[in-house]
Every structure is written in structure tokens, then in C-alpha cells.
Amino acid sequence: MFIKYFLILLILLIISRVVLRWKEKSLNTREFVFWLLFWLAAGAVALQPDWTGIIAERLGIGRGADLIVYLSLVAIFYLLFRIQIQQKKTEREITKIVRKISLDDEQIKF
Amino acid sequence: MVIAIVPAFNEEETISEVITRLQPFVDKVIVIDDGSRDATVERAVAAGAEVLRHQINRGQGAALETGRIAALKLFALQSDSGSSTLRLGSLQPGSGSSTDIIITFDADGQFNAEEIPALLAPIKAGECDVVLGSRFLRQLSSPLEGEAGRGLSGLSLSDSQSERAQDAKYGEAGRDLVSADKKSDIPPLRRLLLKSALIFTRLTTGLRITDTHNGFRAFSRGAAEKIHITQDKMAHASEILERIAQSGLKYKEVPVTIKYTEYSLGKGQKLGDFIKILKDLFWGKML
């Protein structure tokens, strides 16, 4: 059961970071509440792995571990999607800057 | 005023010749150097083009958009100065819009500058706002014209009929030009890819055109003002067609010759590029 205590320690550490970042205002309250609940839930699952089994059964998924894997996949895909969009936006911004420089320094004679 | 915009990325081998061939047919050539690492800029300047420089490579779509903005600026400056030095000729209503035309032209020497008058004619005559070059046109029918959003009918003219239509439109020279090419030695895989792009375009924009990825185009000033390009890479070709459809611009296709040299083939689009285009179009919609 070493892994259980290790996970709990890790989660406590993360929660302390979350609180710290909220205090120094780099997280707003909404984000703070989201991450606090997220890591508390993770802590609960670490303490009582059976709980995921109960939820999984209600959702028609065999095991609690499967539920976690499915949820993680959904989260990862969503995150990838967000990152892609962010990256495309950044690319467009770069193009705008490059274009601005090229037009500003134009030597076109009339 | 007719302005040719030529996006160029590492085209030192062909750029001088392309510019020299363009010059007799246009008033100004604007080369948009898209971050070339060779002598493209020096050669373009030496050949007498105006050169805008992208400090880093942003793609053909980005370069065309820069060229479009620069050309529109030039038109605006020109009409400003025109009004201060009053000339009766320039006071005719609408003269600005029908004589200010932007041509897009590739820097790799695939296109034939002598075909420019055929692209300009329909706009000058006020028949349409956009003229699109097509390498497949003669094989399908006579020049297609349409209004975005409206379907076309009667596409299946026989060869001799379409030849007569060509004759009527472009005279002897036009006919020579048509017969010289059109068996266009297009490699089979490329032909297949271009045909799929055609079906895709028909499904997404409703435009019934014969060649969707042809960089030889002409836009009236009014049309150019509406066709704002956000796709930096190759997907801009589809985006331009989308804009034409959205803005309800009148367009027309005109047959053009594409010379497939080993040089241009090396630069042209492959299967992977078409997949990239689809990807870019998808993400473009997400933004």
C-alpha cells in the first residue's frame, strides 16, 4: 500500500501549490475552486479506490480503473484540441507581425 | 492600373525571367519574398520588381495576403493622386474599379504571362469580378462563368463547339494557345488529386469550377477588397473560392497553360500537401 501514501502525499503537495498560487493571485477563485475540487477528488480516489467502482457500475462501465482511463482520454483529447487551436492562433499572430514589418518597410515607389 | 503579385520562396532560378515576362502585360510587379534564403530578393530587385520581404517563411497564402494589401494600398494612393491632378479621362464613373486589377502569378515559371490579356478582358469588359485560370477547362467545356451561389448548366459542349467558343472569345491567338496546351502533360497522381479537390470544392462552396488550385487569377479591385486571406499555407486556394462564394462575386474561368517542368514539379503539391490542406481548412473553421 506504499503507492497509496505516496499518491496522497503528492496530492497534498499539489493542493498546497494550488492554494499558494491562488493567494499570489495567479489563479482566480473559479480556477482555484476547480483545481481544489479536482485534486480533492483525486485524493478521495487514492484513499478509497472502491468508490470509482461504484460510479463506474452506475455508468455501465465494468471497473473503476476503466472509468479513470476513459475520463483521462477524453480530457487529453480535449486538451490537445485546445492546444492546437491556441497554436493556430499564435501562428496567425506571427503572420500578422511579419506582414506588418514587411509593409512598414516597403520601398515601393509610385 | 494592373498589378501582378508574385509570392516567392527560394525561387532565384526563375524569378528574374518571370518578372521580365510579366512586365509587358502589367503596370507593376510586386514580389513578396517569403523568407527566401537564396538570391531571390536581389534578383527580383534587379529585374525591376517592387519587393516586400517576410522576415520568416509564413507560406504562400500569407504572402498573397501581404501582396493583396500592398496592391490595394497602391490603388488607393494612385486614386488619391489622380484626384489632385485632374484628368478628364479618370473622371468617368466606375473607371477606377474596372481598370484596377490584381493578377496573382506563381514565381516558379509554370504560367505563361502572355495569357494575362485573356484574364483581364472579362473584368475590363465588366462581365465579372474574378477570373480564374484553369488548366482543365478545354477538356470539359467552353469557359465557365457563373455567379456564386447559382449553379451552372449546359456544361457538355462538344469539342468542336467549345473550340468555336474559344475562337469567338480569344480569336486566332487564343485558339493557338488553347491547342498548344491542354493535353497538358499533367502527371496521373496529380490529376487525381486535383479532381478530388474539385469535388471537395463543389461540396463545400457550391462553386462548379474545373480547377481549384490554380494560382493564376485576376481580381477586380472591388473583389480584392472582399477576398481577405487568413489561410497562411496552401489552403488559401480553397479559402479564396469560399470567399468568392460568400461574397456572391461574379467569376469566370479561362483556360491557361501550365508548364510542368522538373523544377516546378519538385515544388508542386503532393498527396501529403492535400492532406495538410484539409487539416488547415478544418482548423481554420475552429478559430
PDB file of N, CA and C in Angstrom, chain A residues 9-74:
ATOM      1  N   LEU A   9       0.476  11.900  -0.512  1.00  0.00           N
ATOM      2  CA  LEU A   9       1.486  12.918  -0.225  1.00  0.00           C
ATOM      3  C   LEU A   9       1.636  13.868  -1.416  1.00  0.00           C
ATOM      4  N   LEU A  10       1.681  13.272  -2.583  1.00  0.00           N
ATOM      5  CA  LEU A  10       1.833  14.051  -3.813  1.00  0.00           C
ATOM      6  C   LEU A  10       0.656  15.016  -3.999  1.00  0.00           C
ATOM      7  N   ILE A  11      -0.548  14.482  -3.774  1.00  0.00           N
ATOM      8  CA  ILE A  11      -1.754  15.300  -3.949  1.00  0.00           C
ATOM      9  C   ILE A  11      -1.787  16.441  -2.936  1.00  0.00           C
ATOM     10  N   LEU A  12      -1.389  16.161  -1.700  1.00  0.00           N
ATOM     11  CA  LEU A  12      -1.338  17.215  -0.683  1.00  0.00           C
ATOM     12  C   LEU A  12      -0.370  18.319  -1.114  1.00  0.00           C
ATOM     13  N   LEU A  13       0.749  17.883  -1.661  1.00  0.00           N
ATOM     14  CA  LEU A  13       1.755  18.839  -2.133  1.00  0.00           C
ATOM     15  C   LEU A  13       1.164  19.730  -3.230  1.00  0.00           C
ATOM     16  N   ILE A  14       0.482  19.073  -4.170  1.00  0.00           N
ATOM     17  CA  ILE A  14      -0.111  19.828  -5.282  1.00  0.00           C
ATOM     18  C   ILE A  14      -1.160  20.812  -4.760  1.00  0.00           C
ATOM     19  N   ILE A  15      -1.987  20.322  -3.798  1.00  0.00           N
ATOM     20  CA  ILE A  15      -3.024  21.204  -3.254  1.00  0.00           C
ATOM     21  C   ILE A  15      -2.391  22.420  -2.570  1.00  0.00           C
ATOM     22  N   SER A  16      -1.284  22.205  -1.886  1.00  0.00           N
ATOM     23  CA  SER A  16      -0.624  23.346  -1.241  1.00  0.00           C
ATOM     24  C   SER A  16      -0.137  24.351  -2.285  1.00  0.00           C
ATOM     25  N   ARG A  17       0.335  23.833  -3.433  1.00  0.00           N
ATOM     26  CA  ARG A  17       0.775  24.731  -4.520  1.00  0.00           C
ATOM     27  C   ARG A  17      -0.405  25.523  -5.072  1.00  0.00           C
ATOM     28  N   VAL A  18      -1.549  24.801  -5.195  1.00  0.00           N
ATOM     29  CA  VAL A  18      -2.752  25.448  -5.736  1.00  0.00           C
ATOM     30  C   VAL A  18      -3.164  26.603  -4.820  1.00  0.00           C
ATOM     31  N   VAL A  19      -3.171  26.326  -3.521  1.00  0.00           N
ATOM     32  CA  VAL A  19      -3.552  27.372  -2.562  1.00  0.00           C
ATOM     33  C   VAL A  19      -2.588  28.552  -2.659  1.00  0.00           C
ATOM     34  N   LEU A  20      -1.301  28.219  -2.750  1.00  0.00           N
ATOM     35  CA  LEU A  20      -0.277  29.263  -2.826  1.00  0.00           C
ATOM     36  C   LEU A  20      -0.479  30.155  -4.052  1.00  0.00           C
ATOM     37  N   ARG A  21      -0.746  29.509  -5.174  1.00  0.00           N
ATOM     38  CA  ARG A  21      -0.914  30.267  -6.422  1.00  0.00           C
ATOM     39  C   ARG A  21      -2.185  31.103  -6.399  1.00  0.00           C
ATOM     40  N   TRP A  22      -3.180  30.595  -5.657  1.00  0.00           N
ATOM     41  CA  TRP A  22      -4.414  31.372  -5.523  1.00  0.00           C
ATOM     42  C   TRP A  22      -4.134  32.619  -4.682  1.00  0.00           C
ATOM     43  N   LYS A  23      -3.343  32.431  -3.602  1.00  0.00           N
ATOM     44  CA  LYS A  23      -3.017  33.557  -2.712  1.00  0.00           C
ATOM     45  C   LYS A  23      -2.203  34.627  -3.435  1.00  0.00           C
ATOM     46  N   GLU A  24      -1.286  34.157  -4.290  1.00  0.00           N
ATOM     47  CA  GLU A  24      -0.486  35.171  -5.011  1.00  0.00           C
ATOM     48  C   GLU A  24      -1.205  35.650  -6.272  1.00  0.00           C
ATOM     49  N   LYS A  25      -2.462  35.244  -6.406  1.00  0.00           N
ATOM     50  CA  LYS A  25      -3.385  35.735  -7.425  1.00  0.00           C
ATOM     51  C   LYS A  25      -3.036  35.324  -8.864  1.00  0.00           C
ATOM     52  N   SER A  26      -2.222  34.295  -9.012  1.00  0.00           N
ATOM     53  CA  SER A  26      -2.000  33.839 -10.386  1.00  0.00           C
ATOM     54  C   SER A  26      -3.092  32.833 -10.790  1.00  0.00           C
ATOM     55  N   LEU A  27      -3.919  32.424  -9.826  1.00  0.00           N
ATOM     56  CA  LEU A  27      -5.138  31.653 -10.122  1.00  0.00           C
ATOM     57  C   LEU A  27      -6.314  32.487  -9.641  1.00  0.00           C
ATOM     58  N   ASN A  28      -7.365  32.601 -10.467  1.00  0.00           N
ATOM     59  CA  ASN A  28      -8.530  33.302  -9.922  1.00  0.00           C
ATOM     60  C   ASN A  28      -9.383  32.314  -9.129  1.00  0.00           C
ATOM     61  N   THR A  29     -10.393  32.820  -8.439  1.00  0.00           N
ATOM     62  CA  THR A  29     -11.132  31.977  -7.496  1.00  0.00           C
ATOM     63  C   THR A  29     -11.806  30.799  -8.202  1.00  0.00           C
ATOM     64  N   ARG A  30     -12.337  31.065  -9.390  1.00  0.00           N
ATOM     65  CA  ARG A  30     -13.012  29.985 -10.108  1.00  0.00           C
ATOM     66  C   ARG A  30     -12.033  28.851 -10.423  1.00  0.00           C
ATOM     67  N   GLU A  31     -10.870  29.239 -10.953  1.00  0.00           N
ATOM     68  CA  GLU A  31      -9.850  28.230 -11.267  1.00  0.00           C
ATOM     69  C   GLU A  31      -9.407  27.499  -9.994  1.00  0.00           C
ATOM     70  N   PHE A  32      -9.284  28.280  -8.923  1.00  0.00           N
ATOM     71  CA  PHE A  32      -8.850  27.705  -7.653  1.00  0.00           C
ATOM     72  C   PHE A  32      -9.836  26.638  -7.191  1.00  0.00           C
ATOM     73  N   VAL A  33     -11.127  26.973  -7.240  1.00  0.00           N
ATOM     74  CA  VAL A  33     -12.147  26.019  -6.785  1.00  0.00           C
ATOM     75  C   VAL A  33     -12.107  24.768  -7.664  1.00  0.00           C
ATOM     76  N   PHE A  34     -11.976  24.973  -8.992  1.00  0.00           N
ATOM     77  CA  PHE A  34     -11.934  23.830  -9.900  1.00  0.00           C
ATOM     78  C   PHE A  34     -10.772  22.897  -9.550  1.00  0.00           C
ATOM     79  N   TRP A  35      -9.591  23.460  -9.419  1.00  0.00           N
ATOM     80  CA  TRP A  35      -8.421  22.615  -9.170  1.00  0.00           C
ATOM     81  C   TRP A  35      -8.440  21.994  -7.785  1.00  0.00           C
ATOM     82  N   LEU A  36      -8.989  22.762  -6.815  1.00  0.00           N
ATOM     83  CA  LEU A  36      -9.081  22.223  -5.461  1.00  0.00           C
ATOM     84  C   LEU A  36      -9.998  20.994  -5.465  1.00  0.00           C
ATOM     85  N   LEU A  37     -11.182  21.136  -6.081  1.00  0.00           N
ATOM     86  CA  LEU A  37     -12.118  20.015  -6.138  1.00  0.00           C
ATOM     87  C   LEU A  37     -11.511  18.840  -6.897  1.00  0.00           C
ATOM     88  N   PHE A  38     -10.827  19.167  -8.022  1.00  0.00           N
ATOM     89  CA  PHE A  38     -10.217  18.120  -8.834  1.00  0.00           C
ATOM     90  C   PHE A  38      -9.231  17.294  -8.012  1.00  0.00           C
ATOM     91  N   TRP A  39      -8.349  17.977  -7.286  1.00  0.00           N
ATOM     92  CA  TRP A  39      -7.328  17.242  -6.541  1.00  0.00           C
ATOM     93  C   TRP A  39      -7.888  16.592  -5.283  1.00  0.00           C
ATOM     94  N   LEU A  40      -8.940  17.180  -4.713  1.00  0.00           N
ATOM     95  CA  LEU A  40      -9.599  16.524  -3.578  1.00  0.00           C
ATOM     96  C   LEU A  40     -10.235  15.215  -4.041  1.00  0.00           C
ATOM     97  N   ALA A  41     -10.854  15.275  -5.226  1.00  0.00           N
ATOM     98  CA  ALA A  41     -11.460  14.066  -5.784  1.00  0.00           C
ATOM     99  C   ALA A  41     -10.385  13.014  -6.038  1.00  0.00           C
ATOM    100  N   ALA A  42      -9.265  13.467  -6.575  1.00  0.00           N
ATOM    101  CA  ALA A  42      -8.160  12.541  -6.851  1.00  0.00           C
ATOM    102  C   ALA A  42      -7.685  11.911  -5.540  1.00  0.00           C
ATOM    103  N   GLY A  43      -7.638  12.736  -4.481  1.00  0.00           N
ATOM    104  CA  GLY A  43      -7.219  12.235  -3.178  1.00  0.00           C
ATOM    105  C   GLY A  43      -8.200  11.195  -2.657  1.00  0.00           C
ATOM    106  N   ALA A  44      -9.493  11.483  -2.852  1.00  0.00           N
ATOM    107  CA  ALA A  44     -10.528  10.551  -2.403  1.00  0.00           C
ATOM    108  C   ALA A  44     -10.378   9.209  -3.106  1.00  0.00           C
ATOM    109  N   VAL A  45     -10.124   9.289  -4.409  1.00  0.00           N
ATOM    110  CA  VAL A  45      -9.950   8.054  -5.192  1.00  0.00           C
ATOM    111  C   VAL A  45      -8.720   7.290  -4.722  1.00  0.00           C
ATOM    112  N   ALA A  46      -7.668   8.019  -4.358  1.00  0.00           N
ATOM    113  CA  ALA A  46      -6.446   7.358  -3.889  1.00  0.00           C
ATOM    114  C   ALA A  46      -6.714   6.643  -2.562  1.00  0.00           C
ATOM    115  N   LEU A  47      -7.530   7.320  -1.694  1.00  0.00           N
ATOM    116  CA  LEU A  47      -7.838   6.730  -0.387  1.00  0.00           C
ATOM    117  C   LEU A  47      -8.809   5.557  -0.504  1.00  0.00           C
ATOM    118  N   GLN A  48      -9.843   5.766  -1.309  1.00  0.00           N
ATOM    119  CA  GLN A  48     -10.892   4.759  -1.444  1.00  0.00           C
ATOM    120  C   GLN A  48     -11.119   4.377  -2.905  1.00  0.00           C
ATOM    121  N   PRO A  49     -10.227   3.563  -3.452  1.00  0.00           N
ATOM    122  CA  PRO A  49     -10.341   3.213  -4.882  1.00  0.00           C
ATOM    123  C   PRO A  49     -11.684   2.562  -5.211  1.00  0.00           C
ATOM    124  N   ASP A  50     -12.310   1.965  -4.234  1.00  0.00           N
ATOM    125  CA  ASP A  50     -13.589   1.288  -4.490  1.00  0.00           C
ATOM    126  C   ASP A  50     -14.670   2.242  -4.969  1.00  0.00           C
ATOM    127  N   TRP A  51     -14.569   3.510  -4.536  1.00  0.00           N
ATOM    128  CA  TRP A  51     -15.599   4.487  -4.899  1.00  0.00           C
ATOM    129  C   TRP A  51     -15.762   4.610  -6.414  1.00  0.00           C
ATOM    130  N   THR A  52     -14.609   4.548  -7.113  1.00  0.00           N
ATOM    131  CA  THR A  52     -14.711   4.675  -8.574  1.00  0.00           C
ATOM    132  C   THR A  52     -15.485   3.499  -9.134  1.00  0.00           C
ATOM    133  N   GLY A  53     -15.344   2.341  -8.470  1.00  0.00           N
ATOM    134  CA  GLY A  53     -16.071   1.150  -8.913  1.00  0.00           C
ATOM    135  C   GLY A  53     -17.574   1.370  -8.849  1.00  0.00           C
ATOM    136  N   ILE A  54     -17.993   2.047  -7.778  1.00  0.00           N
ATOM    137  CA  ILE A  54     -19.440   2.292  -7.604  1.00  0.00           C
ATOM    138  C   ILE A  54     -19.955   3.198  -8.733  1.00  0.00           C
ATOM    139  N   ILE A  55     -19.192   4.296  -8.965  1.00  0.00           N
ATOM    140  CA  ILE A  55     -19.611   5.215 -10.032  1.00  0.00           C
ATOM    141  C   ILE A  55     -19.586   4.509 -11.386  1.00  0.00           C
ATOM    142  N   ALA A  56     -18.526   3.731 -11.603  1.00  0.00           N
ATOM    143  CA  ALA A  56     -18.367   3.040 -12.878  1.00  0.00           C
ATOM    144  C   ALA A  56     -19.551   2.113 -13.120  1.00  0.00           C
ATOM    145  N   GLU A  57     -19.956   1.422 -12.090  1.00  0.00           N
ATOM    146  CA  GLU A  57     -21.069   0.484 -12.231  1.00  0.00           C
ATOM    147  C   GLU A  57     -22.349   1.219 -12.600  1.00  0.00           C
ATOM    148  N   ARG A  58     -22.562   2.364 -11.956  1.00  0.00           N
ATOM    149  CA  ARG A  58     -23.753   3.174 -12.264  1.00  0.00           C
ATOM    150  C   ARG A  58     -23.747   3.596 -13.732  1.00  0.00           C
ATOM    151  N   LEU A  59     -22.520   3.895 -14.274  1.00  0.00           N
ATOM    152  CA  LEU A  59     -22.409   4.372 -15.655  1.00  0.00           C
ATOM    153  C   LEU A  59     -22.359   3.224 -16.651  1.00  0.00           C
ATOM    154  N   GLY A  60     -22.347   2.015 -16.136  1.00  0.00           N
ATOM    155  CA  GLY A  60     -22.331   0.859 -17.025  1.00  0.00           C
ATOM    156  C   GLY A  60     -20.939   0.495 -17.496  1.00  0.00           C
ATOM    157  N   ILE A  61     -19.922   0.998 -16.796  1.00  0.00           N
ATOM    158  CA  ILE A  61     -18.550   0.634 -17.130  1.00  0.00           C
ATOM    159  C   ILE A  61     -18.072  -0.362 -16.081  1.00  0.00           C
ATOM    160  N   GLY A  62     -17.441  -1.407 -16.537  1.00  0.00           N
ATOM    161  CA  GLY A  62     -17.064  -2.515 -15.661  1.00  0.00           C
ATOM    162  C   GLY A  62     -16.309  -2.141 -14.394  1.00  0.00           C
ATOM    163  N   ARG A  63     -15.129  -1.561 -14.559  1.00  0.00           N
ATOM    164  CA  ARG A  63     -14.282  -1.338 -13.387  1.00  0.00           C
ATOM    165  C   ARG A  63     -13.984   0.135 -13.189  1.00  0.00           C
ATOM    166  N   GLY A  64     -13.661   0.503 -11.962  1.00  0.00           N
ATOM    167  CA  GLY A  64     -13.310   1.883 -11.651  1.00  0.00           C
ATOM    168  C   GLY A  64     -12.091   2.348 -12.415  1.00  0.00           C
ATOM    169  N   ALA A  65     -11.135   1.454 -12.566  1.00  0.00           N
ATOM    170  CA  ALA A  65      -9.898   1.817 -13.274  1.00  0.00           C
ATOM    171  C   ALA A  65     -10.200   2.179 -14.724  1.00  0.00           C
ATOM    172  N   ASP A  66     -11.147   1.415 -15.327  1.00  0.00           N
ATOM    173  CA  ASP A  66     -11.529   1.720 -16.714  1.00  0.00           C
ATOM    174  C   ASP A  66     -12.124   3.114 -16.805  1.00  0.00           C
ATOM    175  N   LEU A  67     -12.980   3.439 -15.842  1.00  0.00           N
ATOM    176  CA  LEU A  67     -13.620   4.759 -15.829  1.00  0.00           C
ATOM    177  C   LEU A  67     -12.555   5.847 -15.845  1.00  0.00           C
ATOM    178  N   ILE A  68     -11.539   5.663 -15.015  1.00  0.00           N
ATOM    179  CA  ILE A  68     -10.485   6.676 -14.937  1.00  0.00           C
ATOM    180  C   ILE A  68      -9.749   6.799 -16.268  1.00  0.00           C
ATOM    181  N   VAL A  69      -9.472   5.641 -16.885  1.00  0.00           N
ATOM    182  CA  VAL A  69      -8.777   5.674 -18.183  1.00  0.00           C
ATOM    183  C   VAL A  69      -9.634   6.402 -19.221  1.00  0.00           C
ATOM    184  N   TYR A  70     -10.930   6.091 -19.267  1.00  0.00           N
ATOM    185  CA  TYR A  70     -11.804   6.751 -20.244  1.00  0.00           C
ATOM    186  C   TYR A  70     -11.835   8.256 -20.030  1.00  0.00           C
ATOM    187  N   LEU A  71     -12.030   8.634 -18.773  1.00  0.00           N
ATOM    188  CA  LEU A  71     -12.105  10.067 -18.467  1.00  0.00           C
ATOM    189  C   LEU A  71     -10.804  10.769 -18.850  1.00  0.00           C
ATOM    190  N   SER A  72      -9.678  10.080 -18.553  1.00  0.00           N
ATOM    191  CA  SER A  72      -8.378  10.683 -18.865  1.00  0.00           C
ATOM    192  C   SER A  72      -8.248  10.888 -20.365  1.00  0.00           C
ATOM    193  N   LEU A  73      -8.688   9.893 -21.148  1.00  0.00           N
ATOM    194  CA  LEU A  73      -8.591  10.008 -22.602  1.00  0.00           C
ATOM    195  C   LEU A  73      -9.391  11.207 -23.100  1.00  0.00           C
ATOM    196  N   VAL A  74     -10.609  11.323 -22.600  1.00  0.00           N
ATOM    197  CA  VAL A  74     -11.449  12.451 -23.011  1.00  0.00           C
ATOM    198  C   VAL A  74     -10.741  13.760 -22.677  1.00  0.00           C
TER     199      VAL A  74
END
